[in-house]
Amino acid sequence: MLLPQSLQGTLLMLILFVGWPVLFVMSYFIIRRGRSYAQKLKKTVVGKLMKPTIAGWIFGLYALGIVATAYMIGIPWLLIVPPVFAIFLVMIVIIYRAMAGWEREATEMHKFYENLERLVKDRTKKLEEAHKLSIAHEKEIQKLKDQFVFIAAHELKTPVTAIRWSIENVMTAKKKLPPDLMDMLNTVQLSNQRLITLVDDLLNVARIEAGTIKISSRNIDINAIIKQTLAEMHSVFSEKKLTVEYVPKKSTAWADPERVKQVLINLLSNATKYNKQKGKIVVSLQEKENMVCVSISDTGIGIQHSDMQILFTKFGRIKNEKTMESEGTGLGLFLSKELVVAMHGQIDVKSTVGEGSTFSFTLPMKQKK
Ligand code: ADP
């Protein structure tokens, strides 16, 4: 026993309650900041000697102190403190290293995501710019196409009209023509008429798209217009031996008579084209909430529900055998809708495959204020 009995207790208390906690806290901070200290120390001579960390040195000194104290106060069980402390220290180092690793990984991951985000933003911006450019390009091409169609149709209009007048003059001339020549002229006249209709449709589409279509609405006798159109189309109906029904009804509308007639001709032509031989067409006129409604029903092929979205679109034709048998451009319904809308009305269709279709359009009865 190197120390007097009275001092042994005091020293033991000091080691247990002051020395341990102080060393404990110190070791913790040194380990925590050990990395940066070690980085700085590495460059010095002392640093080269101090391997692997300062914590090792601290532990060494502490262990020596404990062993010396144990020897001085003659308490052998204090000798187990250094190994216990060593295990504790190793655990702290392992946990610290793991945590530092996670932190590093998290930082790297964060940087990676930041880069990725920046990259995605850059690419999105470039794509948006390219998209805007392609839209502008597309618009320009569309404009040029529309201009071309308008010019071509406009240039065609004069010669086809001249051909019609010439044929009419020849056919109605005083000098009678042989029947076979008359037949040939009739065929030419029919084909020419189809060309005139196509040219007119193209010109109207171009005007609608350019917003220059002229609508001269006024108070019209819609009943009279329907009767007149039906009379003019009589030969068309009789070619297919169709029965046409219309119960006249006095009614007026605020619309452009020429445009209304154009819509009627389109819908009645379709009701004929897509009807069966000896089928039926029913035209009706109703008044409802300051609007007149004209309906044209047929007993034709009908339209499938999935094909409805094609109707009223530019050049929209349903691709089935029966439709393809008949000639058409897919412009009639598009034009009809645009004209009806321009006259503040609406156009609609109801259909059952194999039974027939009903196309109806409304027009205001009075001028809208
Ligand atoms: P087109 O008759 O010249 O093809 P439309 O624009 O008038 O062009 O009609 C578009 C399409 O709508 C037609 O091709 C046809 O498939 C369908 N369709 C229009 N009217 C009828 C109808 N009454 N019955 C059945 N299908 C119709």
Short mmCIF file of C-alpha atoms and ligand atoms in Angstrom, two decimals:
data_model
loop_
_atom_site.label_atom_id
_atom_site.label_comp_id
_atom_site.label_asym_id
_atom_site.label_seq_id
_atom_site.Cartn_x
_atom_site.Cartn_y
_atom_site.Cartn_z
CA MET A 1 0.00 0.00 0.00
CA LEU A 2 1.79 3.23 -1.19
CA LEU A 3 -0.84 5.70 -0.08
CA PRO A 4 -2.19 6.30 3.43
CA GLN A 5 -5.60 4.70 4.10
CA SER A 6 -7.41 8.07 4.42
CA LEU A 7 -6.34 9.23 0.94
CA GLN A 8 -7.31 5.97 -0.81
CA GLY A 9 -11.08 6.54 -0.43
CA THR A 10 -10.83 10.16 -1.61
CA LEU A 11 -8.77 9.16 -4.67
CA LEU A 12 -11.21 6.39 -5.53
CA MET A 13 -14.13 8.84 -5.35
CA LEU A 14 -12.23 11.34 -7.51
CA ILE A 15 -11.45 8.70 -10.16
CA LEU A 16 -15.02 7.37 -10.20
CA PHE A 17 -17.03 10.59 -10.07
CA VAL A 18 -14.75 13.25 -11.59
CA GLY A 19 -11.91 11.61 -13.56
CA TRP A 20 -14.14 9.18 -15.51
CA PRO A 21 -16.83 11.59 -16.62
CA VAL A 22 -14.26 14.23 -17.59
CA LEU A 23 -12.23 11.75 -19.66
CA PHE A 24 -15.40 10.34 -21.05
CA VAL A 25 -16.62 13.70 -22.36
CA MET A 26 -13.14 14.64 -23.58
CA SER A 27 -12.77 11.37 -25.48
CA TYR A 28 -16.14 11.88 -27.08
CA PHE A 29 -15.24 15.37 -28.38
CA ILE A 30 -11.80 14.29 -29.50
CA ILE A 31 -13.26 11.35 -31.40
CA ARG A 32 -15.95 13.56 -32.93
CA ARG A 33 -13.47 16.15 -34.12
CA GLY A 34 -10.63 13.66 -34.48
CA ARG A 35 -10.94 13.56 -38.23
CA SER A 36 -10.29 17.24 -38.78
CA TYR A 37 -7.52 17.31 -36.13
CA ALA A 38 -5.97 14.25 -37.66
CA GLN A 39 -6.07 15.92 -41.11
CA LYS A 40 -4.20 18.94 -39.74
CA LEU A 41 -1.79 16.84 -37.66
CA LYS A 42 -0.95 14.59 -40.58
CA LYS A 43 1.11 17.36 -42.11
CA THR A 44 3.28 17.86 -39.00
CA VAL A 45 6.06 15.69 -37.51
CA VAL A 46 3.88 15.15 -34.44
CA GLY A 47 1.08 14.06 -36.74
CA LYS A 48 3.29 11.46 -38.35
CA LEU A 49 4.12 10.03 -34.93
CA MET A 50 0.51 10.16 -33.74
CA LYS A 51 -0.95 7.15 -35.42
CA PRO A 52 -3.74 6.24 -35.84
CA THR A 53 -5.68 8.94 -33.89
CA ILE A 54 -5.39 11.27 -30.97
CA ALA A 55 -8.03 9.15 -29.23
CA GLY A 56 -5.54 6.29 -29.13
CA TRP A 57 -3.05 8.45 -27.26
CA ILE A 58 -5.66 9.69 -24.84
CA PHE A 59 -6.79 6.16 -24.16
CA GLY A 60 -3.20 5.03 -23.67
CA LEU A 61 -2.50 7.75 -21.08
CA TYR A 62 -5.80 7.13 -19.37
CA ALA A 63 -5.15 3.40 -19.18
CA LEU A 64 -1.69 4.05 -17.74
CA GLY A 65 -3.21 6.41 -15.16
CA ILE A 66 -5.77 3.83 -14.13
CA VAL A 67 -3.19 1.05 -13.84
CA ALA A 68 -0.90 3.32 -11.80
CA THR A 69 -3.78 4.39 -9.53
CA ALA A 70 -4.89 0.79 -9.07
CA TYR A 71 -1.39 -0.15 -8.08
CA MET A 72 -1.04 2.86 -5.74
CA ILE A 73 -4.31 2.31 -3.86
CA GLY A 74 -4.12 -1.45 -4.02
CA ILE A 75 -7.52 -2.11 -5.66
CA PRO A 76 -6.85 -4.80 -8.31
CA TRP A 77 -10.39 -4.83 -9.83
CA LEU A 78 -9.73 -1.31 -11.16
CA LEU A 79 -7.47 -3.08 -13.67
CA ILE A 80 -10.55 -4.18 -15.67
CA VAL A 81 -11.46 -0.53 -16.31
CA PRO A 82 -8.97 -0.02 -19.22
CA PRO A 83 -10.21 -3.04 -21.29
CA VAL A 84 -13.86 -2.05 -20.66
CA PHE A 85 -13.07 1.51 -21.64
CA ALA A 86 -11.16 0.25 -24.70
CA ILE A 87 -14.19 -1.77 -25.85
CA PHE A 88 -16.40 1.25 -25.25
CA LEU A 89 -14.02 3.47 -27.19
CA VAL A 90 -13.84 1.02 -30.11
CA MET A 91 -17.63 0.93 -30.19
CA ILE A 92 -17.82 4.73 -30.27
CA VAL A 93 -15.25 4.80 -33.10
CA ILE A 94 -17.19 2.16 -35.08
CA ILE A 95 -20.48 4.01 -34.61
CA TYR A 96 -18.86 7.32 -35.46
CA ARG A 97 -17.27 5.88 -38.63
CA ALA A 98 -20.57 4.33 -39.68
CA MET A 99 -22.36 7.61 -39.07
CA ALA A 100 -19.71 9.56 -40.96
CA GLY A 101 -20.07 7.08 -43.84
CA TRP A 102 -23.82 7.51 -43.91
CA GLU A 103 -23.42 11.26 -43.79
CA ARG A 104 -20.98 11.16 -46.69
CA GLU A 105 -23.28 8.91 -48.69
CA ALA A 106 -26.24 11.15 -47.93
CA THR A 107 -24.26 14.21 -49.06
CA GLU A 108 -23.19 12.45 -52.25
CA MET A 109 -26.74 11.30 -52.87
CA HIS A 110 -28.01 14.84 -52.33
CA LYS A 111 -25.43 16.18 -54.80
CA PHE A 112 -26.38 13.47 -57.29
CA TYR A 113 -30.08 14.38 -57.04
CA GLU A 114 -29.28 18.07 -57.34
CA ASN A 115 -27.31 17.37 -60.54
CA LEU A 116 -30.05 15.14 -61.84
CA GLU A 117 -32.67 17.80 -61.12
CA ARG A 118 -30.58 20.44 -62.91
CA LEU A 119 -30.11 18.08 -65.86
CA VAL A 120 -33.83 17.33 -66.08
CA LYS A 121 -34.65 21.06 -65.87
CA ASP A 122 -32.14 21.84 -68.65
CA ARG A 123 -33.47 19.06 -70.88
CA THR A 124 -37.11 20.07 -70.22
CA LYS A 125 -36.31 23.67 -71.11
CA LYS A 126 -34.61 22.57 -74.33
CA LEU A 127 -37.54 20.27 -75.19
CA GLU A 128 -40.02 23.06 -74.52
CA GLU A 129 -38.08 25.39 -76.78
CA ALA A 130 -37.94 22.73 -79.51
CA HIS A 131 -41.66 22.08 -79.07
CA LYS A 132 -42.49 25.79 -79.38
CA LEU A 133 -40.33 25.98 -82.48
CA SER A 134 -42.00 22.95 -84.05
CA ILE A 135 -45.48 24.36 -83.27
CA ALA A 136 -44.53 27.65 -84.92
CA HIS A 137 -43.12 25.69 -87.85
CA GLU A 138 -46.24 23.57 -88.10
CA LYS A 139 -48.46 26.67 -88.01
CA GLU A 140 -46.40 28.24 -90.77
CA ILE A 141 -46.69 25.08 -92.92
CA GLN A 142 -50.45 24.90 -92.22
CA LYS A 143 -50.80 28.55 -93.23
CA LEU A 144 -48.91 27.94 -96.47
CA LYS A 145 -51.03 24.85 -97.17
CA ASP A 146 -54.26 26.80 -96.57
CA GLN A 147 -53.02 29.59 -98.82
CA PHE A 148 -52.14 27.09 -101.51
CA VAL A 149 -55.57 25.39 -101.30
CA PHE A 150 -57.30 28.77 -101.43
CA ILE A 151 -55.31 29.96 -104.45
CA ALA A 152 -55.73 26.61 -106.27
CA ALA A 153 -59.48 26.48 -105.60
CA HIS A 154 -59.89 30.13 -106.54
CA GLU A 155 -58.05 29.62 -109.83
CA LEU A 156 -60.13 26.51 -110.58
CA LYS A 157 -63.45 28.22 -109.90
CA THR A 158 -63.46 30.35 -113.10
CA PRO A 159 -62.71 27.55 -115.64
CA VAL A 160 -65.14 25.02 -114.06
CA THR A 161 -67.92 27.62 -114.02
CA ALA A 162 -67.15 28.47 -117.65
CA ILE A 163 -67.35 24.76 -118.58
CA ARG A 164 -70.77 24.50 -116.88
CA TRP A 165 -72.17 27.47 -118.82
CA SER A 166 -70.75 26.21 -122.11
CA ILE A 167 -72.22 22.72 -121.67
CA GLU A 168 -75.56 24.18 -120.66
CA ASN A 169 -75.55 26.38 -123.74
CA VAL A 170 -74.75 23.46 -126.04
CA MET A 171 -77.40 21.24 -124.41
CA THR A 172 -80.12 23.88 -124.65
CA ALA A 173 -79.20 25.05 -128.14
CA LYS A 174 -81.91 25.17 -130.74
CA LYS A 175 -80.18 22.57 -132.87
CA LYS A 176 -81.02 19.19 -131.33
CA LEU A 177 -78.03 16.98 -130.62
CA PRO A 178 -77.97 13.21 -131.20
CA PRO A 179 -79.02 11.26 -128.03
CA ASP A 180 -75.60 9.58 -127.47
CA LEU A 181 -73.89 12.99 -127.57
CA MET A 182 -76.49 14.32 -125.11
CA ASP A 183 -75.69 11.40 -122.76
CA MET A 184 -71.99 12.17 -122.93
CA LEU A 185 -72.62 15.85 -122.24
CA ASN A 186 -74.79 14.90 -119.27
CA THR A 187 -71.94 12.83 -117.81
CA VAL A 188 -69.50 15.71 -118.35
CA GLN A 189 -71.96 18.12 -116.73
CA LEU A 190 -72.36 15.83 -113.66
CA SER A 191 -68.61 15.42 -113.20
CA ASN A 192 -68.12 19.14 -113.65
CA GLN A 193 -70.80 19.83 -111.05
CA ARG A 194 -68.95 17.58 -108.59
CA LEU A 195 -65.78 19.55 -109.28
CA ILE A 196 -67.65 22.85 -108.70
CA THR A 197 -68.97 21.56 -105.35
CA LEU A 198 -65.47 20.47 -104.30
CA VAL A 199 -63.97 23.83 -105.31
CA ASP A 200 -66.74 25.66 -103.40
CA ASP A 201 -66.20 23.48 -100.32
CA LEU A 202 -62.45 24.08 -100.38
CA LEU A 203 -62.94 27.83 -100.78
CA ASN A 204 -65.41 27.88 -97.88
CA VAL A 205 -63.07 25.86 -95.65
CA ALA A 206 -60.22 28.25 -96.46
CA ARG A 207 -62.48 31.25 -95.66
CA ILE A 208 -63.64 29.68 -92.38
CA GLU A 209 -60.07 28.98 -91.32
CA ALA A 210 -59.01 32.51 -92.22
CA GLY A 211 -62.10 33.92 -90.41
CA THR A 212 -63.25 35.70 -93.55
CA ILE A 213 -66.45 33.72 -94.22
CA LYS A 214 -69.35 36.07 -94.88
CA ILE A 215 -72.61 35.44 -93.03
CA SER A 216 -75.47 37.81 -93.92
CA SER A 217 -78.17 36.90 -91.41
CA ARG A 218 -81.69 38.29 -91.69
CA ASN A 219 -85.25 37.25 -90.95
CA ILE A 220 -85.90 34.20 -93.16
CA ASP A 221 -88.82 31.91 -93.90
CA ILE A 222 -87.14 28.62 -92.97
CA ASN A 223 -90.17 26.57 -94.05
CA ALA A 224 -89.95 28.03 -97.58
CA ILE A 225 -86.20 27.32 -97.77
CA ILE A 226 -86.73 23.66 -96.79
CA LYS A 227 -89.52 23.24 -99.37
CA GLN A 228 -87.41 24.86 -102.10
CA THR A 229 -84.34 22.71 -101.32
CA LEU A 230 -86.41 19.51 -101.29
CA ALA A 231 -87.90 20.44 -104.66
CA GLU A 232 -84.47 21.18 -106.15
CA MET A 233 -83.12 17.85 -104.94
CA HIS A 234 -86.07 15.84 -106.20
CA SER A 235 -84.07 14.12 -108.97
CA VAL A 236 -81.36 13.13 -106.45
CA PHE A 237 -83.94 11.40 -104.22
CA SER A 238 -85.71 9.66 -107.07
CA GLU A 239 -82.42 8.18 -108.36
CA LYS A 240 -82.42 6.01 -105.21
CA LYS A 241 -86.21 5.70 -105.15
CA LEU A 242 -86.39 7.36 -101.74
CA THR A 243 -89.58 8.49 -100.05
CA VAL A 244 -89.21 11.98 -98.64
CA GLU A 245 -91.58 13.19 -95.93
CA TYR A 246 -91.95 16.77 -94.73
CA VAL A 247 -94.90 18.30 -92.91
CA PRO A 248 -94.67 22.06 -93.65
CA LYS A 249 -94.67 24.31 -90.61
CA LYS A 250 -94.66 28.11 -90.62
CA SER A 251 -91.56 29.30 -88.93
CA THR A 252 -88.97 32.04 -89.18
CA ALA A 253 -85.29 32.15 -88.25
CA TRP A 254 -82.54 34.74 -88.02
CA ALA A 255 -79.94 33.34 -90.46
CA ASP A 256 -78.26 33.60 -93.86
CA PRO A 257 -80.61 31.86 -96.37
CA GLU A 258 -77.76 30.81 -98.70
CA ARG A 259 -75.81 29.23 -95.81
CA VAL A 260 -78.91 27.49 -94.44
CA LYS A 261 -79.55 26.03 -97.89
CA GLN A 262 -75.92 24.88 -98.07
CA VAL A 263 -76.30 23.04 -94.73
CA LEU A 264 -79.63 21.50 -95.85
CA ILE A 265 -78.10 20.30 -99.14
CA ASN A 266 -75.14 18.72 -97.28
CA LEU A 267 -77.35 16.88 -94.77
CA LEU A 268 -79.91 15.80 -97.40
CA SER A 269 -77.14 14.58 -99.75
CA ASN A 270 -75.71 12.47 -96.92
CA ALA A 271 -79.17 11.15 -95.99
CA THR A 272 -79.44 10.05 -99.64
CA LYS A 273 -75.87 8.78 -100.12
CA TYR A 274 -75.81 6.67 -96.97
CA ASN A 275 -79.43 5.47 -97.30
CA LYS A 276 -80.58 2.14 -98.70
CA GLN A 277 -82.47 1.85 -102.03
CA LYS A 278 -86.18 2.69 -101.57
CA GLY A 279 -85.35 4.07 -98.12
CA LYS A 280 -86.97 7.00 -96.39
CA ILE A 281 -86.01 10.55 -95.40
CA VAL A 282 -88.08 12.47 -92.86
CA VAL A 283 -87.57 16.22 -92.50
CA SER A 284 -89.15 17.98 -89.53
CA LEU A 285 -89.21 21.51 -88.16
CA GLN A 286 -89.78 22.37 -84.49
CA GLU A 287 -89.63 25.47 -82.33
CA LYS A 288 -88.12 25.35 -78.86
CA GLU A 289 -86.98 28.12 -76.50
CA ASN A 290 -86.49 30.84 -79.16
CA MET A 291 -84.75 28.39 -81.49
CA VAL A 292 -85.95 26.49 -84.56
CA CYS A 293 -84.73 22.95 -84.95
CA VAL A 294 -84.48 21.23 -88.34
CA SER A 295 -84.10 17.42 -88.23
CA ILE A 296 -83.25 15.11 -91.12
CA SER A 297 -83.72 11.39 -90.43
CA ASP A 298 -82.78 8.58 -92.78
CA THR A 299 -83.13 4.80 -92.86
CA GLY A 300 -79.50 4.26 -93.89
CA ILE A 301 -76.41 2.44 -92.64
CA GLY A 302 -76.19 4.37 -89.36
CA ILE A 303 -73.00 5.34 -87.51
CA GLN A 304 -71.16 3.39 -84.82
CA HIS A 305 -70.71 5.15 -81.48
CA SER A 306 -66.89 4.87 -81.75
CA ASP A 307 -66.98 6.68 -85.13
CA MET A 308 -68.94 9.68 -83.83
CA GLN A 309 -65.79 11.68 -83.01
CA ILE A 310 -64.78 11.64 -86.70
CA LEU A 311 -67.96 13.46 -87.72
CA PHE A 312 -67.78 17.25 -88.16
CA THR A 313 -63.97 17.17 -88.50
CA LYS A 314 -62.11 18.43 -91.57
CA PHE A 315 -61.81 15.63 -94.18
CA GLY A 316 -63.33 13.24 -91.59
CA ARG A 317 -64.75 10.15 -93.32
CA ILE A 318 -65.68 6.92 -91.56
CA LYS A 319 -63.54 4.10 -92.88
CA ASN A 320 -65.96 1.28 -93.57
CA GLU A 321 -66.93 -0.52 -96.74
CA LYS A 322 -70.31 1.13 -97.09
CA THR A 323 -68.99 4.69 -96.69
CA MET A 324 -66.07 4.09 -98.99
CA GLU A 325 -68.46 2.90 -101.72
CA SER A 326 -69.86 6.45 -101.94
CA GLU A 327 -67.87 9.38 -103.16
CA GLY A 328 -67.09 12.16 -100.73
CA THR A 329 -64.46 14.47 -99.31
CA GLY A 330 -65.35 14.56 -95.62
CA LEU A 331 -65.87 18.32 -95.82
CA GLY A 332 -69.70 18.48 -95.83
CA LEU A 333 -70.31 17.98 -92.09
CA PHE A 334 -67.30 20.12 -91.13
CA LEU A 335 -68.62 23.01 -93.21
CA SER A 336 -72.20 22.49 -91.99
CA LYS A 337 -71.11 22.67 -88.36
CA GLU A 338 -68.95 25.77 -88.91
CA LEU A 339 -71.79 27.54 -90.75
CA VAL A 340 -74.43 26.62 -88.14
CA VAL A 341 -72.16 27.77 -85.30
CA ALA A 342 -71.41 31.02 -87.17
CA MET A 343 -75.19 31.59 -87.29
CA HIS A 344 -75.38 31.02 -83.47
CA GLY A 345 -76.88 27.53 -83.70
CA GLN A 346 -75.82 23.99 -82.90
CA ILE A 347 -75.63 20.75 -84.87
CA ASP A 348 -76.09 17.27 -83.46
CA VAL A 349 -76.46 13.63 -84.50
CA LYS A 350 -78.14 10.51 -83.17
CA SER A 351 -77.71 7.19 -84.88
CA THR A 352 -78.31 3.44 -84.64
CA VAL A 353 -76.19 1.13 -86.78
CA GLY A 354 -78.29 -0.58 -89.45
CA GLU A 355 -81.37 1.52 -88.67
CA GLY A 356 -80.44 5.07 -89.65
CA SER A 357 -79.31 8.48 -88.45
CA THR A 358 -80.87 11.79 -87.49
CA PHE A 359 -78.88 14.98 -88.01
CA SER A 360 -80.45 18.10 -86.50
CA PHE A 361 -79.41 21.74 -86.34
CA THR A 362 -80.82 24.73 -84.52
CA LEU A 363 -80.98 28.41 -85.48
CA PRO A 364 -82.11 31.42 -83.45
CA MET A 365 -85.65 32.62 -84.23
CA LYS A 366 -84.71 36.24 -83.62
CA GLN A 367 -81.60 38.35 -83.86
CA LYS A 368 -79.41 37.94 -80.77
CA LYS A 369 -78.96 41.15 -78.83
P1 ADP B 1 -68.65 12.99 -97.17
O1 ADP B 1 -70.07 12.58 -97.18
O2 ADP B 1 -68.27 13.81 -98.33
O3 ADP B 1 -67.72 11.86 -96.92
P2 ADP B 1 -69.35 14.49 -94.81
O4 ADP B 1 -68.54 15.45 -94.03
O5 ADP B 1 -70.65 14.96 -95.33
O6 ADP B 1 -68.40 13.98 -95.94
O7 ADP B 1 -69.60 13.22 -93.91
C1 ADP B 1 -68.51 12.68 -93.17
C2 ADP B 1 -68.74 11.19 -92.92
O8 ADP B 1 -69.83 11.04 -92.00
C3 ADP B 1 -69.13 10.42 -94.14
O9 ADP B 1 -68.01 9.99 -94.85
C4 ADP B 1 -69.91 9.26 -93.55
O10 ADP B 1 -69.02 8.27 -93.15
C5 ADP B 1 -70.56 9.86 -92.31
N1 ADP B 1 -71.97 10.24 -92.52
C6 ADP B 1 -72.45 11.49 -92.76
N2 ADP B 1 -73.78 11.48 -92.87
C7 ADP B 1 -74.18 10.20 -92.67
C8 ADP B 1 -75.45 9.54 -92.64
N3 ADP B 1 -76.57 10.22 -92.84
N4 ADP B 1 -75.46 8.22 -92.40
C9 ADP B 1 -74.32 7.54 -92.18
N5 ADP B 1 -73.08 8.08 -92.19
C10 ADP B 1 -73.01 9.41 -92.43
#
